[in-house]
PDB file of C-alpha atoms and ligand atoms in Angstrom:
ATOM      1  CA  MET A 410       0.000   0.000   0.000  1.00 46.00           C
ATOM      2  CA  THR A 411       1.497   3.335  -1.007  1.00 59.00           C
ATOM      3  CA  LYS A 412       1.214   6.015   1.612  1.00 75.00           C
ATOM      4  CA  TYR A 413      -0.134   9.431   0.784  1.00 88.00           C
ATOM      5  CA  SER A 414       2.409  12.116   1.603  1.00 93.00           C
ATOM      6  CA  VAL A 415       1.192  14.495   4.303  1.00 94.00           C
ATOM      7  CA  ASN A 416       2.922  17.346   2.471  1.00 95.00           C
ATOM      8  CA  ASN A 417       0.947  16.755  -0.705  1.00 95.00           C
ATOM      9  CA  LYS A 418      -2.012  18.978  -1.391  1.00 96.00           C
ATOM     10  CA  CYS A 419      -5.108  17.591   0.263  1.00 97.00           C
ATOM     11  CA  PRO A 420      -7.135  15.267  -1.987  1.00 97.00           C
ATOM     12  CA  CYS A 421     -10.324  17.214  -1.188  1.00 97.00           C
ATOM     13  CA  GLY A 422      -9.154  20.021  -3.472  1.00 95.00           C
ATOM     14  CA  SER A 423      -8.666  22.662  -0.799  1.00 95.00           C
ATOM     15  CA  ASP A 424      -5.204  23.780  -2.012  1.00 94.00           C
ATOM     16  CA  ILE A 425      -3.849  23.185   1.500  1.00 96.00           C
ATOM     17  CA  LYS A 426      -1.419  20.436   2.523  1.00 97.00           C
ATOM     18  CA  TYR A 427      -3.107  17.212   3.572  1.00 97.00           C
ATOM     19  CA  LYS A 428      -1.569  17.405   7.056  1.00 97.00           C
ATOM     20  CA  LYS A 429      -3.166  20.822   7.621  1.00 97.00           C
ATOM     21  CA  CYS A 430      -6.484  19.911   6.018  1.00 98.00           C
ATOM     22  CA  CYS A 431      -8.380  16.616   6.152  1.00 98.00           C
ATOM     23  CA  GLN A 432      -5.702  14.752   8.080  1.00 98.00           C
ATOM     24  CA  VAL A 433      -6.639  16.638  11.257  1.00 98.00           C
ATOM     25  CA  PHE A 434     -10.073  15.008  11.009  1.00 98.00           C
ATOM     26  CA  HIS A 435      -8.566  11.618  10.232  1.00 98.00           C
ATOM     27  CA  LYS A 436      -6.544  12.049  13.415  1.00 98.00           C
ATOM     28  CA  GLY A 437      -9.628  12.695  15.526  1.00 97.00           C
ATOM     29  CA  LYS A 438     -10.753  16.307  15.288  1.00 98.00           C
ATOM     30  CA  LEU A 439     -14.498  16.456  14.676  1.00 98.00           C
ATOM     31  CA  PRO A 440     -15.647  18.221  11.499  1.00 98.00           C
ATOM     32  CA  SER A 441     -17.691  21.292  12.363  1.00 97.00           C
ATOM     33  CA  ASN A 442     -20.183  20.704   9.577  1.00 98.00           C
ATOM     34  CA  ALA A 443     -21.298  18.128   7.044  1.00 98.00           C
ATOM     35  CA  LEU A 444     -19.260  19.650   4.236  1.00 98.00           C
ATOM     36  CA  GLU A 445     -16.029  19.189   6.185  1.00 98.00           C
ATOM     37  CA  LEU A 446     -17.067  15.638   6.915  1.00 98.00           C
ATOM     38  CA  MET A 447     -17.903  14.951   3.276  1.00 98.00           C
ATOM     39  CA  LYS A 448     -14.557  16.291   2.075  1.00 98.00           C
ATOM     40  CA  SER A 449     -12.629  14.426   4.750  1.00 98.00           C
ATOM     41  CA  ARG A 450     -14.441  11.199   3.852  1.00 98.00           C
ATOM     42  CA  TYR A 451     -13.495  11.700   0.209  1.00 98.00           C
ATOM     43  CA  SER A 452      -9.882  12.274   1.274  1.00 98.00           C
ATOM     44  CA  ALA A 453     -10.059   9.154   3.440  1.00 98.00           C
ATOM     45  CA  TYR A 454     -10.934   7.119   0.355  1.00 98.00           C
ATOM     46  CA  VAL A 455      -7.923   8.586  -1.436  1.00 97.00           C
ATOM     47  CA  VAL A 456      -5.450   7.995   1.412  1.00 97.00           C
ATOM     48  CA  LYS A 457      -7.122   4.638   2.204  1.00 97.00           C
ATOM     49  CA  ASP A 458      -8.054   5.536   5.762  1.00 97.00           C
ATOM     50  CA  VAL A 459     -10.790   2.927   5.814  1.00 97.00           C
ATOM     51  CA  LYS A 460     -11.245   3.180   9.571  1.00 97.00           C
ATOM     52  CA  TYR A 461     -12.284   6.813   9.223  1.00 98.00           C
ATOM     53  CA  ILE A 462     -14.872   5.926   6.595  1.00 98.00           C
ATOM     54  CA  ILE A 463     -16.359   3.282   8.863  1.00 98.00           C
ATOM     55  CA  ASN A 464     -16.292   5.507  11.944  1.00 98.00           C
ATOM     56  CA  THR A 465     -18.173   8.291  10.161  1.00 98.00           C
ATOM     57  CA  THR A 466     -20.913   6.086   8.691  1.00 98.00           C
ATOM     58  CA  ASP A 467     -24.298   6.133  10.383  1.00 98.00           C
ATOM     59  CA  VAL A 468     -25.875   2.816  11.423  1.00 97.00           C
ATOM     60  CA  ASN A 469     -28.734   3.487   8.991  1.00 97.00           C
ATOM     61  CA  ASN A 470     -26.413   3.477   5.982  1.00 97.00           C
ATOM     62  CA  PRO A 471     -27.112   0.499   3.684  1.00 96.00           C
ATOM     63  CA  ASP A 472     -23.436  -0.537   3.805  1.00 94.00           C
ATOM     64  CA  TYR A 473     -23.287  -0.417   7.588  1.00 97.00           C
ATOM     65  CA  THR A 474     -22.444  -3.735   9.184  1.00 97.00           C
ATOM     66  CA  ILE A 475     -21.035  -4.937  12.476  1.00 96.00           C
ATOM     67  CA  GLN A 476     -18.811  -7.269  10.404  1.00 97.00           C
ATOM     68  CA  THR A 477     -16.046  -4.673  10.511  1.00 96.00           C
ATOM     69  CA  GLU A 478     -13.420  -6.984   9.057  1.00 97.00           C
ATOM     70  CA  SER A 479     -15.265  -7.816   5.836  1.00 97.00           C
ATOM     71  CA  TRP A 480     -16.427  -4.187   5.551  1.00 98.00           C
ATOM     72  CA  THR A 481     -12.803  -3.054   5.910  1.00 98.00           C
ATOM     73  CA  ASN A 482     -11.702  -5.493   3.208  1.00 98.00           C
ATOM     74  CA  ASP A 483     -14.470  -4.381   0.845  1.00 97.00           C
ATOM     75  CA  LEU A 484     -13.543  -0.728   1.337  1.00 97.00           C
ATOM     76  CA  LEU A 485      -9.841  -1.427   0.898  1.00 97.00           C
ATOM     77  CA  GLU A 486     -10.495  -3.271  -2.326  1.00 97.00           C
ATOM     78  CA  PHE A 487     -12.583  -0.363  -3.574  1.00 96.00           C
ATOM     79  CA  CYS A 488      -9.823   2.100  -2.626  1.00 96.00           C
ATOM     80  CA  ASN A 489      -7.132  -0.029  -4.233  1.00 95.00           C
ATOM     81  CA  THR A 490      -8.918  -0.417  -7.563  1.00 96.00           C
ATOM     82  CA  SER A 491     -10.105   3.203  -7.700  1.00 96.00           C
ATOM     83  CA  GLU A 492      -8.271   6.213  -8.976  1.00 96.00           C
ATOM     84  CA  PHE A 493      -9.814   9.353  -7.529  1.00 96.00           C
ATOM     85  CA  LYS A 494      -9.209  12.280  -9.844  1.00 96.00           C
ATOM     86  CA  ASN A 495     -11.302  15.126  -8.575  1.00 97.00           C
ATOM     87  CA  LEU A 496     -14.000  16.284  -6.176  1.00 98.00           C
ATOM     88  CA  ASP A 497     -16.393  19.088  -7.071  1.00 97.00           C
ATOM     89  CA  ILE A 498     -18.837  20.418  -4.510  1.00 98.00           C
ATOM     90  CA  ILE A 499     -22.045  21.443  -6.236  1.00 98.00           C
ATOM     91  CA  GLU A 500     -24.327  22.329  -3.343  1.00 98.00           C
ATOM     92  CA  PHE A 501     -24.231  22.426   0.455  1.00 98.00           C
ATOM     93  CA  ILE A 502     -27.484  22.629   2.374  1.00 98.00           C
ATOM     94  CA  ASP A 503     -26.424  23.272   5.939  1.00 97.00           C
ATOM     95  CA  ASP A 504     -28.616  22.776   8.966  1.00 95.00           C
ATOM     96  CA  SER A 505     -27.951  22.088  12.621  1.00 94.00           C
ATOM     97  CA  LYS A 506     -29.015  18.408  12.726  1.00 96.00           C
ATOM     98  CA  GLU A 507     -29.410  17.274   9.115  1.00 97.00           C
ATOM     99  CA  SER A 508     -27.431  18.501   6.127  1.00 98.00           C
ATOM    100  CA  PHE A 509     -26.982  17.661   2.482  1.00 98.00           C
ATOM    101  CA  VAL A 510     -23.996  17.890   0.176  1.00 98.00           C
ATOM    102  CA  LYS A 511     -24.266  17.441  -3.571  1.00 98.00           C
ATOM    103  CA  PHE A 512     -20.988  16.689  -5.278  1.00 98.00           C
ATOM    104  CA  HIS A 513     -19.376  15.223  -8.351  1.00 98.00           C
ATOM    105  CA  VAL A 514     -16.535  12.730  -8.107  1.00 97.00           C
ATOM    106  CA  THR A 515     -14.292  12.026 -11.064  1.00 97.00           C
ATOM    107  CA  LEU A 516     -13.256   8.456 -10.558  1.00 97.00           C
ATOM    108  CA  PHE A 517     -11.733   5.618 -12.555  1.00 97.00           C
ATOM    109  CA  ILE A 518     -12.095   1.998 -11.487  1.00 96.00           C
ATOM    110  CA  ASN A 519      -9.650  -0.372 -13.148  1.00 91.00           C
ATOM    111  CA  GLY A 520      -9.088   2.319 -15.760  1.00 92.00           C
ATOM    112  CA  LYS A 521     -12.794   2.743 -16.526  1.00 97.00           C
ATOM    113  CA  ASP A 522     -14.644   6.013 -15.996  1.00 98.00           C
ATOM    114  CA  ASN A 523     -16.980   5.578 -13.017  1.00 97.00           C
ATOM    115  CA  SER A 524     -17.548   9.248 -12.273  1.00 97.00           C
ATOM    116  CA  PHE A 525     -20.788  10.089 -10.514  1.00 97.00           C
ATOM    117  CA  THR A 526     -22.855  12.844  -8.948  1.00 98.00           C
ATOM    118  CA  GLU A 527     -24.343  12.201  -5.539  1.00 98.00           C
ATOM    119  CA  LYS A 528     -26.473  14.052  -3.048  1.00 98.00           C
ATOM    120  CA  SER A 529     -25.434  12.823   0.375  1.00 98.00           C
ATOM    121  CA  LYS A 530     -27.388  13.079   3.573  1.00 98.00           C
ATOM    122  CA  PHE A 531     -25.633  13.679   6.882  1.00 98.00           C
ATOM    123  CA  ILE A 532     -26.939  13.786  10.421  1.00 98.00           C
ATOM    124  CA  LYS A 533     -25.454  15.138  13.603  1.00 98.00           C
ATOM    125  CA  LEU A 534     -25.489  12.852  16.624  1.00 97.00           C
ATOM    126  CA  LYS A 535     -24.325  14.722  19.722  1.00 94.00           C
ATOM    127  CA  ASP A 536     -21.207  16.498  18.368  1.00 95.00           C
ATOM    128  CA  LYS A 537     -20.496  14.140  15.535  1.00 98.00           C
ATOM    129  CA  TRP A 538     -21.552  14.407  11.900  1.00 98.00           C
ATOM    130  CA  LEU A 539     -22.259  11.080  10.212  1.00 98.00           C
ATOM    131  CA  TYR A 540     -22.895   9.995   6.641  1.00 98.00           C
ATOM    132  CA  VAL A 541     -26.369   8.469   6.283  1.00 98.00           C
ATOM    133  CA  ASN A 542     -26.817   7.725   2.584  1.00 98.00           C
ATOM    134  CA  GLY A 543     -26.579   9.072  -0.911  1.00 97.00           C
ATOM    135  CA  GLU A 544     -28.824   9.535  -3.885  1.00 95.00           C
ATOM    136  CA  PHE A 545     -27.341   9.342  -7.349  1.00 89.00           C
ATOM    137  CA  ASN A 546     -28.471  11.775  -9.963  1.00 70.00           C
TER     138      ASN A 546
HETATM  139 ZN1  LIG B  67      -8.863  18.324   2.741  1.00 67.72          ZN
END
């Protein structure tokens, strides 16, 4: 597994070094809103921080399972076969308990274009934003 350099620009497209951007969330700081969470989850896919993806997924997500090991393997396989090219944020509907982010991901899987647009739903439980599910359009 190749490691993403912390001095590279953050995968989320912020123009800031990874170590000063999404890595702070991967290390435990809580995102202050759903957009930060969404971007940091995207970055987690790029740097293959599968644990972060799992820890920020709500129990009501269709992929959620208590079989953490097989879930981890599935995510790792997805990360390893995917080449994430770009993240574009289209819309952010911010609210205190439930927020939505619409985005476009440019993505190649095994060299094939699998780019998609998704509107994701996030909820806030106590202080923590979680990814609930996404709608493709
Ligand atoms: Zn970032």
